[in-house]
PDB file of C-alpha atoms in Angstrom:
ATOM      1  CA  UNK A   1     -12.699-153.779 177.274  1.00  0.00           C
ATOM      2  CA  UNK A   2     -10.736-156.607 179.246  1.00  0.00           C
ATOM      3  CA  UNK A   3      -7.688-155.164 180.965  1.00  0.00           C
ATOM      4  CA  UNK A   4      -4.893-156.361 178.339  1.00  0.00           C
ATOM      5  CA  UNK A   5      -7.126-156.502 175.533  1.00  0.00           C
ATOM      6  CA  UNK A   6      -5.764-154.391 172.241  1.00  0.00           C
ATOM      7  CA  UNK A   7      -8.012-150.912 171.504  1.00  0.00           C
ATOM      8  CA  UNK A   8     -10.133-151.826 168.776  1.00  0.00           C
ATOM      9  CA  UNK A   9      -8.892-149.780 166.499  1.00  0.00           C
ATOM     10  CA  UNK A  10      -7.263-151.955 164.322  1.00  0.00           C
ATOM     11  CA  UNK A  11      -3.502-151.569 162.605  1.00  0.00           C
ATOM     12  CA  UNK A  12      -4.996-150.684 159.194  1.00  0.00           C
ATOM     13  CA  UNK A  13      -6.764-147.739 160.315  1.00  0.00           C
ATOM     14  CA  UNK A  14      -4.511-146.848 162.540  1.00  0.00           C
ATOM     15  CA  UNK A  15      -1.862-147.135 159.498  1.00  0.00           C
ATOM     16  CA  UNK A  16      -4.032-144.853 157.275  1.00  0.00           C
ATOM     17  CA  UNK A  17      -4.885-142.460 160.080  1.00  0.00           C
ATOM     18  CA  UNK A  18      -1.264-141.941 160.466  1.00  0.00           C
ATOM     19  CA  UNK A  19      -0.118-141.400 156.512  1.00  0.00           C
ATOM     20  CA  UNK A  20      -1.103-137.985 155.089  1.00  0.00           C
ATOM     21  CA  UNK A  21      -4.223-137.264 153.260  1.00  0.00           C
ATOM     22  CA  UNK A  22      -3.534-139.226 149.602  1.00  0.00           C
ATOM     23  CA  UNK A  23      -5.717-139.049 146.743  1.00  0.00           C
ATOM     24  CA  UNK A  24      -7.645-142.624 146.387  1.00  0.00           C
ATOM     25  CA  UNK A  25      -7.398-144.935 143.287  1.00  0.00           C
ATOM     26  CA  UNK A  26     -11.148-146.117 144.268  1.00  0.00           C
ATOM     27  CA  UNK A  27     -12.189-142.741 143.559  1.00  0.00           C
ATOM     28  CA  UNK A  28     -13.125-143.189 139.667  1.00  0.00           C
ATOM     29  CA  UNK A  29     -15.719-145.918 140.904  1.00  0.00           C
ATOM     30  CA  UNK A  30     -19.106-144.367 140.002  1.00  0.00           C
ATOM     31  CA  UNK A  31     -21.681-144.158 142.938  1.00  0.00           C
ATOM     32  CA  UNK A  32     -24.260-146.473 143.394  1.00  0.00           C
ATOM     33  CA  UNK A  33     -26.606-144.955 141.956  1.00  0.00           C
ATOM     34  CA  UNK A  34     -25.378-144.505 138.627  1.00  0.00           C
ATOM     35  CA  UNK A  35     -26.194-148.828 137.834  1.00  0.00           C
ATOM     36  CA  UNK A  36     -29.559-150.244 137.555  1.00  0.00           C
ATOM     37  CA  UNK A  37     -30.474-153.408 139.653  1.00  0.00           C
ATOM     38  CA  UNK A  38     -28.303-156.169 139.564  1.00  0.00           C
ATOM     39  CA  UNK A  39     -30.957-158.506 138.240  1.00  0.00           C
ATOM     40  CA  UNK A  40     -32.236-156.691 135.418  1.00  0.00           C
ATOM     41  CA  UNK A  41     -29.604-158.055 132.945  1.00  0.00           C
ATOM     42  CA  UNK A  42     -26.280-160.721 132.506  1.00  0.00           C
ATOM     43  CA  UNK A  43     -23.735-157.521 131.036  1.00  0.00           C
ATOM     44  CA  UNK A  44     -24.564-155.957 134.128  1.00  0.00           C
ATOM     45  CA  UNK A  45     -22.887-159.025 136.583  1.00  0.00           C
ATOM     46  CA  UNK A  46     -19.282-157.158 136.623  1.00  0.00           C
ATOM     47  CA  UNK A  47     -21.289-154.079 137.851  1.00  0.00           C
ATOM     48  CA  UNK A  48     -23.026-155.960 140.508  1.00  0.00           C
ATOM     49  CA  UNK A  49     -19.796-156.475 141.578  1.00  0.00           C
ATOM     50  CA  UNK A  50     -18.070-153.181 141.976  1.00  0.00           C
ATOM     51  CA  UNK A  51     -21.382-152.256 143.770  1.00  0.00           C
ATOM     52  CA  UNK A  52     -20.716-155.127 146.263  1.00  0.00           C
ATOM     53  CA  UNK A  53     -16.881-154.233 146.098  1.00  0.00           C
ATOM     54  CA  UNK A  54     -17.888-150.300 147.581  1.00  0.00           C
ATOM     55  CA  UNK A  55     -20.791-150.876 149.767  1.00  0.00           C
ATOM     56  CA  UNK A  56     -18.264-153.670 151.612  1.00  0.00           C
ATOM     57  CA  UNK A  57     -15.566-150.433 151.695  1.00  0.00           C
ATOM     58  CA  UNK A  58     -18.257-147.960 153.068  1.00  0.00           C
ATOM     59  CA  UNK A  59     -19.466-150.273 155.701  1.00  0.00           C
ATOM     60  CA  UNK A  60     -15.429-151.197 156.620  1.00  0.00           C
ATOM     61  CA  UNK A  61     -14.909-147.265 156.375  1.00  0.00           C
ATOM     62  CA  UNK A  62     -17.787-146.522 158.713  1.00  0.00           C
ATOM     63  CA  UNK A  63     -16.490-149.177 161.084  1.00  0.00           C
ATOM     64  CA  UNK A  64     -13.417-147.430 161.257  1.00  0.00           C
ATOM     65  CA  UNK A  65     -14.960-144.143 161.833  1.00  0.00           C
ATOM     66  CA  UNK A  66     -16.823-145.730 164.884  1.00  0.00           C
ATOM     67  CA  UNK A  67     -13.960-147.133 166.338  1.00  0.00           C
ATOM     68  CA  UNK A  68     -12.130-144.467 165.994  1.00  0.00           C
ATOM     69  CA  UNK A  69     -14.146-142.312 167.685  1.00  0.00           C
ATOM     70  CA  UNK A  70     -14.871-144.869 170.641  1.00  0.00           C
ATOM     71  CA  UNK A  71     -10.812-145.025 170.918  1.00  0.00           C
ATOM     72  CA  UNK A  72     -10.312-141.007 171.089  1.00  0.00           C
ATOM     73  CA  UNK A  73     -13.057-141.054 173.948  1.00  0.00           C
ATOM     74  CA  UNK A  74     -11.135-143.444 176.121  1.00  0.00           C
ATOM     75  CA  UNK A  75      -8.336-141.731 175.110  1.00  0.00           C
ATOM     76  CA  UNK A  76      -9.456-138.573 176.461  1.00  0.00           C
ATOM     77  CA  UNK A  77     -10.635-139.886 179.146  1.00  0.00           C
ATOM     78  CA  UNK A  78      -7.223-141.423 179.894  1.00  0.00           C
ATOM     79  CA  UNK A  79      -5.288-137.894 180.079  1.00  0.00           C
ATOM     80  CA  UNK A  80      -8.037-136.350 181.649  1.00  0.00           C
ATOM     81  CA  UNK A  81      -7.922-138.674 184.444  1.00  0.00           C
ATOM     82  CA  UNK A  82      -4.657-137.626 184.944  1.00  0.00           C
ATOM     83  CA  UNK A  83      -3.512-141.280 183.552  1.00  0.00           C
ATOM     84  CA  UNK A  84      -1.175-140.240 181.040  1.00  0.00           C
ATOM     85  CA  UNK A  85       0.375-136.665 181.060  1.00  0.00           C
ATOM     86  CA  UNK A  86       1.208-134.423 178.150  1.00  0.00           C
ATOM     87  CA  UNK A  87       4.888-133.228 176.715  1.00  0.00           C
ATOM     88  CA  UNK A  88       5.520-131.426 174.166  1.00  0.00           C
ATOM     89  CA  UNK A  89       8.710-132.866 172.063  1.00  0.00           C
ATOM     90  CA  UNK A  90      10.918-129.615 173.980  1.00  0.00           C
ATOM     91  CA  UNK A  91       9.546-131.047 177.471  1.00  0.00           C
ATOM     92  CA  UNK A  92      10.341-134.279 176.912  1.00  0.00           C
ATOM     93  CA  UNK A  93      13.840-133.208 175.871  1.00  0.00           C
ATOM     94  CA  UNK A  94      14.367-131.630 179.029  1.00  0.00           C
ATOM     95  CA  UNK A  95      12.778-134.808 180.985  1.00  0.00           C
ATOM     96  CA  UNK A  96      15.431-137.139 179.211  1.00  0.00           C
ATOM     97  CA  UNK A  97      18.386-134.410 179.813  1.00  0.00           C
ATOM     98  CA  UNK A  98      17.383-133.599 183.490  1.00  0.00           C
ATOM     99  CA  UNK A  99      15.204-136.372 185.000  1.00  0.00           C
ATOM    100  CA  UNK A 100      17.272-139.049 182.702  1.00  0.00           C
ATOM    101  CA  UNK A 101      13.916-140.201 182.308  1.00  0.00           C
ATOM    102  CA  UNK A 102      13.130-143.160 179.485  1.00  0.00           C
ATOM    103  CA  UNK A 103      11.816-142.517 176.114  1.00  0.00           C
ATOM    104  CA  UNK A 104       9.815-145.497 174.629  1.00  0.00           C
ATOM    105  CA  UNK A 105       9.889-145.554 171.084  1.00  0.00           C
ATOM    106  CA  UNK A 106       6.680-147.560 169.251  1.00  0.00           C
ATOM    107  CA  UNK A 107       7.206-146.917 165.873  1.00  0.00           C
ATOM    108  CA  UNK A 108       7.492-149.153 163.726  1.00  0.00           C
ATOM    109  CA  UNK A 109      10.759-150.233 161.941  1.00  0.00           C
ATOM    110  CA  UNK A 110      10.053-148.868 158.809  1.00  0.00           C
ATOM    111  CA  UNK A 111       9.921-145.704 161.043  1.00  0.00           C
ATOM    112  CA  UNK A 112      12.559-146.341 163.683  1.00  0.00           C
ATOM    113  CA  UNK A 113      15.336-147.183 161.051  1.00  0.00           C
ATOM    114  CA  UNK A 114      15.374-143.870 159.537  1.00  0.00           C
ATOM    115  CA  UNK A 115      15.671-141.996 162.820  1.00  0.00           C
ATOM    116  CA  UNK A 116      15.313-142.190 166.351  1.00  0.00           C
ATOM    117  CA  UNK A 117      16.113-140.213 170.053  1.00  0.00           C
ATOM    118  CA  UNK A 118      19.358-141.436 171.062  1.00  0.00           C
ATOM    119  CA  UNK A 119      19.185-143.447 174.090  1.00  0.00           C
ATOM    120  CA  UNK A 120      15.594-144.396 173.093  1.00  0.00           C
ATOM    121  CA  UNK A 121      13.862-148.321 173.720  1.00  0.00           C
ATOM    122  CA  UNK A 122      12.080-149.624 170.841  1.00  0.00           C
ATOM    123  CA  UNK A 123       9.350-151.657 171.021  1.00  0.00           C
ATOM    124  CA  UNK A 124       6.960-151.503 168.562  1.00  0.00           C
ATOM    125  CA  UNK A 125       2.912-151.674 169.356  1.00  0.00           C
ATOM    126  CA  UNK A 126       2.730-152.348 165.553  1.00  0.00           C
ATOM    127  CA  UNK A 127       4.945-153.801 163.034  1.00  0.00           C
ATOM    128  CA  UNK A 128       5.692-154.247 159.427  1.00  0.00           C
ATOM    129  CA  UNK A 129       4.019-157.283 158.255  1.00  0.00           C
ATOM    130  CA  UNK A 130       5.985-159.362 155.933  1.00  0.00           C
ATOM    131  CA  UNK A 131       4.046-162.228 155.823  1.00  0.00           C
ATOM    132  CA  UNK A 132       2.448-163.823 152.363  1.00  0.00           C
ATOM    133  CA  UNK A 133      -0.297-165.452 153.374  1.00  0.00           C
ATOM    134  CA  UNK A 134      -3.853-164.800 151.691  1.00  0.00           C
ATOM    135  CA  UNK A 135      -5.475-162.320 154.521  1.00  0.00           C
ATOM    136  CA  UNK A 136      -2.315-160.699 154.941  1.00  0.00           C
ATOM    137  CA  UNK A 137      -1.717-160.129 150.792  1.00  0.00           C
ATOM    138  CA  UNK A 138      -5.632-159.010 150.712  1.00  0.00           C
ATOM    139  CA  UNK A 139      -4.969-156.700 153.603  1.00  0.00           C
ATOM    140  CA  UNK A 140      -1.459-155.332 151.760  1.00  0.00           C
ATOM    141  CA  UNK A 141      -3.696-154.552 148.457  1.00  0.00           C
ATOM    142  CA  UNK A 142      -6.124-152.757 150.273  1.00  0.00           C
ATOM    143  CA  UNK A 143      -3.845-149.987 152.332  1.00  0.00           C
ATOM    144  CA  UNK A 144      -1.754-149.881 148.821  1.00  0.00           C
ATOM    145  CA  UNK A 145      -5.332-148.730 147.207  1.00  0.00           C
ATOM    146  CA  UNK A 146      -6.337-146.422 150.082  1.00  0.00           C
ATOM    147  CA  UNK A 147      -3.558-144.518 149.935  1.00  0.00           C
ATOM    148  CA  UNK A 148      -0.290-146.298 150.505  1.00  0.00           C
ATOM    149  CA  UNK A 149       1.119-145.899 146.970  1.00  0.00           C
ATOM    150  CA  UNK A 150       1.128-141.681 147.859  1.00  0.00           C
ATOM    151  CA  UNK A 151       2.071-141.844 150.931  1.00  0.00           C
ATOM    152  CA  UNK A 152       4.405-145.301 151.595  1.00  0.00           C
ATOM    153  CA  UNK A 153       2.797-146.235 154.745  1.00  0.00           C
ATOM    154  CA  UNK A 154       3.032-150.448 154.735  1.00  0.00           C
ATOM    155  CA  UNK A 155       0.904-152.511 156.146  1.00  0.00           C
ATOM    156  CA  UNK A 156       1.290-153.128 159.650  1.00  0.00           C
ATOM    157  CA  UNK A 157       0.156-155.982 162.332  1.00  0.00           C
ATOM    158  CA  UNK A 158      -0.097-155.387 166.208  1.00  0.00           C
ATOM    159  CA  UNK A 159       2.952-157.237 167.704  1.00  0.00           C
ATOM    160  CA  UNK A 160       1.419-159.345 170.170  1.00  0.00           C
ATOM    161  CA  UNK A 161       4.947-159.000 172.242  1.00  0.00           C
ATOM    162  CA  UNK A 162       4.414-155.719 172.487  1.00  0.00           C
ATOM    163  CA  UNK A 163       3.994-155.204 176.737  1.00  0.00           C
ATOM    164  CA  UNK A 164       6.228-158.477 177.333  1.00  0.00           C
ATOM    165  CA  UNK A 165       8.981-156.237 175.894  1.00  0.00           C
ATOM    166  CA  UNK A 166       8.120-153.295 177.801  1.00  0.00           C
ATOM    167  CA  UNK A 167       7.696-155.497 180.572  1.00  0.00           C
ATOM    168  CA  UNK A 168      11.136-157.064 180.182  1.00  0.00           C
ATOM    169  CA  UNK A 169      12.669-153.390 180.592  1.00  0.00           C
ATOM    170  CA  UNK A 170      10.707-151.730 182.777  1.00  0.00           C
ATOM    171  CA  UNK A 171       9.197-152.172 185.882  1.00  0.00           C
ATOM    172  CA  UNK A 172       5.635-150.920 186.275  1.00  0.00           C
ATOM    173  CA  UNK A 173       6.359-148.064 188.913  1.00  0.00           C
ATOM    174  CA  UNK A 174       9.144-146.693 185.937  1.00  0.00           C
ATOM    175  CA  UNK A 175       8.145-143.215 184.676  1.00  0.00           C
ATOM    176  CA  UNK A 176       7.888-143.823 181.168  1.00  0.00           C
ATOM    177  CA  UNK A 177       7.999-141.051 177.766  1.00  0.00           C
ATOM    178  CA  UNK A 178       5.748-142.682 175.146  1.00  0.00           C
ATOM    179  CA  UNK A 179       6.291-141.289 171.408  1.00  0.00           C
ATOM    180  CA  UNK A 180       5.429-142.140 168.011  1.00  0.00           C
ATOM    181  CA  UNK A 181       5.729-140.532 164.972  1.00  0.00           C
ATOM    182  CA  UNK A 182       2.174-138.769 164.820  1.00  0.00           C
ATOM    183  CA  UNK A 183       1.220-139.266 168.231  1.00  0.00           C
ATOM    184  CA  UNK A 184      -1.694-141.649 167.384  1.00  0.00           C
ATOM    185  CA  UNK A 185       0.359-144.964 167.738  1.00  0.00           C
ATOM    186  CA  UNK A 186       1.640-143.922 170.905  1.00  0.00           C
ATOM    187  CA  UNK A 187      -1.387-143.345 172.780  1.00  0.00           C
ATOM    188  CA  UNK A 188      -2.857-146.647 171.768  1.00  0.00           C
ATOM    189  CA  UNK A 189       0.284-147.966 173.435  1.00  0.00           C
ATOM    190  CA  UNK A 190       0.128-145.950 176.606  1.00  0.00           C
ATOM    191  CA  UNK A 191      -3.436-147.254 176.781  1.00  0.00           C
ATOM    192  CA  UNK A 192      -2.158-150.495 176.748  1.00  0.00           C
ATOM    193  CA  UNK A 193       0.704-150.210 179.228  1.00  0.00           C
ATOM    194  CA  UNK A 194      -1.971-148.213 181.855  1.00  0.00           C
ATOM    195  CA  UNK A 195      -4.231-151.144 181.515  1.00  0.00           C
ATOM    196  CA  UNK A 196      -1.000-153.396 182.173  1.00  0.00           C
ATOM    197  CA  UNK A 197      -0.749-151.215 185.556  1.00  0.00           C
ATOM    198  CA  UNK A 198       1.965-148.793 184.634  1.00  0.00           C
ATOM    199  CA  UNK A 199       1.105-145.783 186.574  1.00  0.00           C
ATOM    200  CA  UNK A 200       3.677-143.123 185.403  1.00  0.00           C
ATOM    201  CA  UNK A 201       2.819-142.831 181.792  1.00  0.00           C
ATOM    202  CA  UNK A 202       3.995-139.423 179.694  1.00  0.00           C
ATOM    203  CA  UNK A 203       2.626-138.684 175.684  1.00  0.00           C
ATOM    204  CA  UNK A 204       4.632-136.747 173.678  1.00  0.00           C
ATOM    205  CA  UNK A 205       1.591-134.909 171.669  1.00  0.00           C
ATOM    206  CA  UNK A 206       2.254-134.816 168.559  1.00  0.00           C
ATOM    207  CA  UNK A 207       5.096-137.447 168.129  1.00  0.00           C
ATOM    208  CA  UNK A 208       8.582-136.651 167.019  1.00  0.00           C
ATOM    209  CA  UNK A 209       7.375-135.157 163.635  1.00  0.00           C
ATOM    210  CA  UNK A 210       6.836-132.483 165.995  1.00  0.00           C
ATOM    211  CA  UNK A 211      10.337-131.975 167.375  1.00  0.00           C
ATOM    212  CA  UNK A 212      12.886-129.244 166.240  1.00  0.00           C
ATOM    213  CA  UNK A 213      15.756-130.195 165.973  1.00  0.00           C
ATOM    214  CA  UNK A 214      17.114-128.987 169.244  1.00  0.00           C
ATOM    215  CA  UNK A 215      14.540-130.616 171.089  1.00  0.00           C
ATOM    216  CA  UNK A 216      15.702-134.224 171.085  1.00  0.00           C
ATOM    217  CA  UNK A 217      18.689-136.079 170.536  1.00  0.00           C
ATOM    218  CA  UNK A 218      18.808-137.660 167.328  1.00  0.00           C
ATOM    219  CA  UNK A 219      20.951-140.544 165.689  1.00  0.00           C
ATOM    220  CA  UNK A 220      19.831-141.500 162.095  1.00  0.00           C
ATOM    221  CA  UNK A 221      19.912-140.540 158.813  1.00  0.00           C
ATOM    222  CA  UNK A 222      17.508-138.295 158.412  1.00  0.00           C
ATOM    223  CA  UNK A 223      15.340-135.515 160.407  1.00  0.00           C
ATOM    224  CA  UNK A 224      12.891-136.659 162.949  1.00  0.00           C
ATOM    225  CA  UNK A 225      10.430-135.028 160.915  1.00  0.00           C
ATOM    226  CA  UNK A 226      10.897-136.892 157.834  1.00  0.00           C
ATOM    227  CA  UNK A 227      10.798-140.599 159.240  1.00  0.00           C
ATOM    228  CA  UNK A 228       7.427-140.832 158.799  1.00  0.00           C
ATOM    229  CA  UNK A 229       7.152-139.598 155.175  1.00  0.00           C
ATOM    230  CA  UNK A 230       7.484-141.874 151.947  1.00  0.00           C
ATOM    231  CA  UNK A 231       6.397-143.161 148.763  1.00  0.00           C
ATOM    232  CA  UNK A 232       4.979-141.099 145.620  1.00  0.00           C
ATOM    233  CA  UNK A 233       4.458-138.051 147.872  1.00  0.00           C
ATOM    234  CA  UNK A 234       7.666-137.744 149.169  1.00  0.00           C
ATOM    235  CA  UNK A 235       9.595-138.745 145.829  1.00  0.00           C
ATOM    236  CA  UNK A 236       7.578-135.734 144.700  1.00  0.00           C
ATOM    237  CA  UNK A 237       8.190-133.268 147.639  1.00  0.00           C
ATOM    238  CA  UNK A 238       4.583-132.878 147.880  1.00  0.00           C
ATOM    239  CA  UNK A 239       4.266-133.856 152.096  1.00  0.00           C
ATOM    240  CA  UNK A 240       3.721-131.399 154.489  1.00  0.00           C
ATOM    241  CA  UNK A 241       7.219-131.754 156.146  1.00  0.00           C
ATOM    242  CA  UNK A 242       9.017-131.303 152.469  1.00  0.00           C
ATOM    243  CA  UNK A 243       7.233-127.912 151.657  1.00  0.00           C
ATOM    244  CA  UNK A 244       8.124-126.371 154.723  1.00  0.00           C
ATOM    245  CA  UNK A 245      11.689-127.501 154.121  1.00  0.00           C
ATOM    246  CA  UNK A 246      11.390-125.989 150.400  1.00  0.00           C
ATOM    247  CA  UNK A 247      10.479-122.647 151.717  1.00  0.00           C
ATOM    248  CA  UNK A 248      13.079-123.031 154.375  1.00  0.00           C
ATOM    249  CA  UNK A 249      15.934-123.776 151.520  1.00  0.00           C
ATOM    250  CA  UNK A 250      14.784-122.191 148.382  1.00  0.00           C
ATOM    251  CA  UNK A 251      14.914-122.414 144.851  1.00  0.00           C
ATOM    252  CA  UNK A 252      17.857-125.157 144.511  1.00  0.00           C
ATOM    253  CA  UNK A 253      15.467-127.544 146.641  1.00  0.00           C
ATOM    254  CA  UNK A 254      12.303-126.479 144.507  1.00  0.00           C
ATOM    255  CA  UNK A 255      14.266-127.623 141.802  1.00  0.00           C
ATOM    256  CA  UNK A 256      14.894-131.120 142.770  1.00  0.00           C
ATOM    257  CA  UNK A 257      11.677-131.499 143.189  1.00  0.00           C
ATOM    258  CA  UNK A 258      10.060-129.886 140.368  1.00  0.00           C
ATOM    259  CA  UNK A 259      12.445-132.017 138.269  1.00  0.00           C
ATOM    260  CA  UNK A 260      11.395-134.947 139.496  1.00  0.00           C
ATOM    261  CA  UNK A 261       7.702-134.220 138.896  1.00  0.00           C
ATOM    262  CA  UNK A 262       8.564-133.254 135.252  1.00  0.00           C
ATOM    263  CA  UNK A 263      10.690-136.666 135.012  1.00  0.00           C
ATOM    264  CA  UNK A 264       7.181-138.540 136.218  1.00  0.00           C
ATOM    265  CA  UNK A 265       5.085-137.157 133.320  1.00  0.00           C
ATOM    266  CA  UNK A 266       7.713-138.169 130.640  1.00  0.00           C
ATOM    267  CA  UNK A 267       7.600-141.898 131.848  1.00  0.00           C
ATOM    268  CA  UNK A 268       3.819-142.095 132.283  1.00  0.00           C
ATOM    269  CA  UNK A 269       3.817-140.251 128.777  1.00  0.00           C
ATOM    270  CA  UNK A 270       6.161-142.432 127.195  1.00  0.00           C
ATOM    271  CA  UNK A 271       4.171-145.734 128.747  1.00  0.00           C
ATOM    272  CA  UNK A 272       1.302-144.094 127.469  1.00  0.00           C
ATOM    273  CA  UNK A 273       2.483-143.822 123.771  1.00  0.00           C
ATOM    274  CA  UNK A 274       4.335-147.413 123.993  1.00  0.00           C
ATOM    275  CA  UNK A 275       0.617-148.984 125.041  1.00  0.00           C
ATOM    276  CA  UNK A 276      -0.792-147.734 122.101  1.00  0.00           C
ATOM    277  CA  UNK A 277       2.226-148.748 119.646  1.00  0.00           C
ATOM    278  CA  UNK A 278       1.120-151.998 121.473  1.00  0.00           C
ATOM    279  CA  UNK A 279      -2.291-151.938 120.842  1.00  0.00           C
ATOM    280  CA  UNK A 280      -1.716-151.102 117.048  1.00  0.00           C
ATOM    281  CA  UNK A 281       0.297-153.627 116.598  1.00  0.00           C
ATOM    282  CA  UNK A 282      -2.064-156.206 117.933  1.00  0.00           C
ATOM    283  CA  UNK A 283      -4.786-155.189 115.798  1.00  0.00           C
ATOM    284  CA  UNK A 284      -3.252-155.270 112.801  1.00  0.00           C
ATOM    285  CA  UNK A 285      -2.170-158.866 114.028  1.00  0.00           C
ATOM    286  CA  UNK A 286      -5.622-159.680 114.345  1.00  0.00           C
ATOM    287  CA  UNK A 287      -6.930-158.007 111.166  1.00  0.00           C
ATOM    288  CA  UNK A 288      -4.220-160.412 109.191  1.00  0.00           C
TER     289      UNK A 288
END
């Protein structure tokens, strides 16, 4: 790997490694070999396709798992070396109170916005990408399939200004506090900034969903904790963060929750029951 050059993990997988677990919508597509060979007949064409469609997903998933795995080597190798040291969220706390130390903050916005450390830089190793264009929309469809709808994670894009800004602020001898949200984000960045030659390089392990409240100084709207949570999952209060919050509350915020879950199967129901009104209604068109 050349000295500046981005891990190869790429921001998709790095966007699903960092969402929560979600149930996948590809997971109704039969396996392989359930379909007879493409050639055998014409009706069988569409199934040809969704065969092509998940062996191109399997091969893309198994690249990921590679890289992945080559990335978390060099990353251990990093912090064994004594490249990059580990805080906890508490230590890193104290290093901001005491030392006055920086805290570099990589999330992205859809992250940062919600809360950050006070006193915190931002600059984000990857980004929410807004763009329209075809690779980006094809790239947007696939992280909304693979999980995105459950758990609101957007698709991201490395910002290739990513070590200009952290060179524009700090010098390479600074001692610098690296966090994320997870923890995953973050130590692609440090790898980064040590091949850039910054030399005094901290990790907070397990990002700032890890941090009581105590531990940091927060400005935001919401809890450290729950920055990194969103779509159907959260509406639901189905994330990890949320339950331990419920049993931390009680009933009243069980409630809200369990309300809103009821209120989701009287829509679907009622779309349900309005498709079929639909459907009637278009075959007696058709029968006239």
């Amino acid at each position: 790997m050349s000295s500046l050059a981005l891990p190869s993990l790429n921001s998709l997988a790095i966007s699903r490694l960092h969402s929560q677990k979600a149930p996948s919508l590809n997971s109704s597509i039969p396996n392989i070999s359930t379909f007879r060979h493409p050639c055998t007949a014409a009706p069988h064409r569409s199934q040809c396709g969704v065969i092509r469609m998940q062996a191109g997903e399997e091969d893309f998933e198994l690249k990921q798992m590679r890289d992945m795995a080559a990335a978390k080597k060099r990353w251990d190798a990093m912090i064994r070396e004594g490249k990059v040291k580990i805080l906890t969220p508490k230590e890193a706390g104290y290093a901001i109170q005491l030392s006055n130390k920086p805290l570099l903050d990589v999330r992205p916005s859809s992250e940062r916005e919600k809360a950050w450390v006070k006193g915190s830089t931002w600059a984000p190793i990857f980004e929410v990408d807004n763009k329209f264009d075809v690779g980006t929309v094809s790239r947007k469809v696939s992280n909304f399939v693979m999980g995105g709808w459950w758990s609101g994670v957007p698709t991201l894009s490395y910002d290739s200004q990513f070590l200009s800004k952290v060179e524009e602020k700090f010098p390479k001898d600074a001692e610098l506090i690296v966090a994320c949200q997870k923890g995953l984000r973050s130590l692609a960045a440090c790898e980064l900034l040590c091949n850039a030659g910054y030399k005094n390089l901290f990790w907070v392990q397990g990002g700032l969903e890890a941090a009581e409240e105590e531990d940091l100084a927060r400005e935001g709207k919401q809890s450290l904790k729950f920055a990194g949570i969103g779509g159907l999952s959260e509406f639901l209060g189905w994330t990890v963060q949320q339950r331990v919050q419920t049993a931390r509350e009680g009933w009243g915020y069980r409630l809200l929750y369990s309300a809103r879950l009821v209120g989701v199967f009287v829509v679907a129901d009622a779309l349900f029951i309005g498709a079929q009104q639909v459907g009637r209604y278009l075959q007696d068109i058709r029968s006239h």
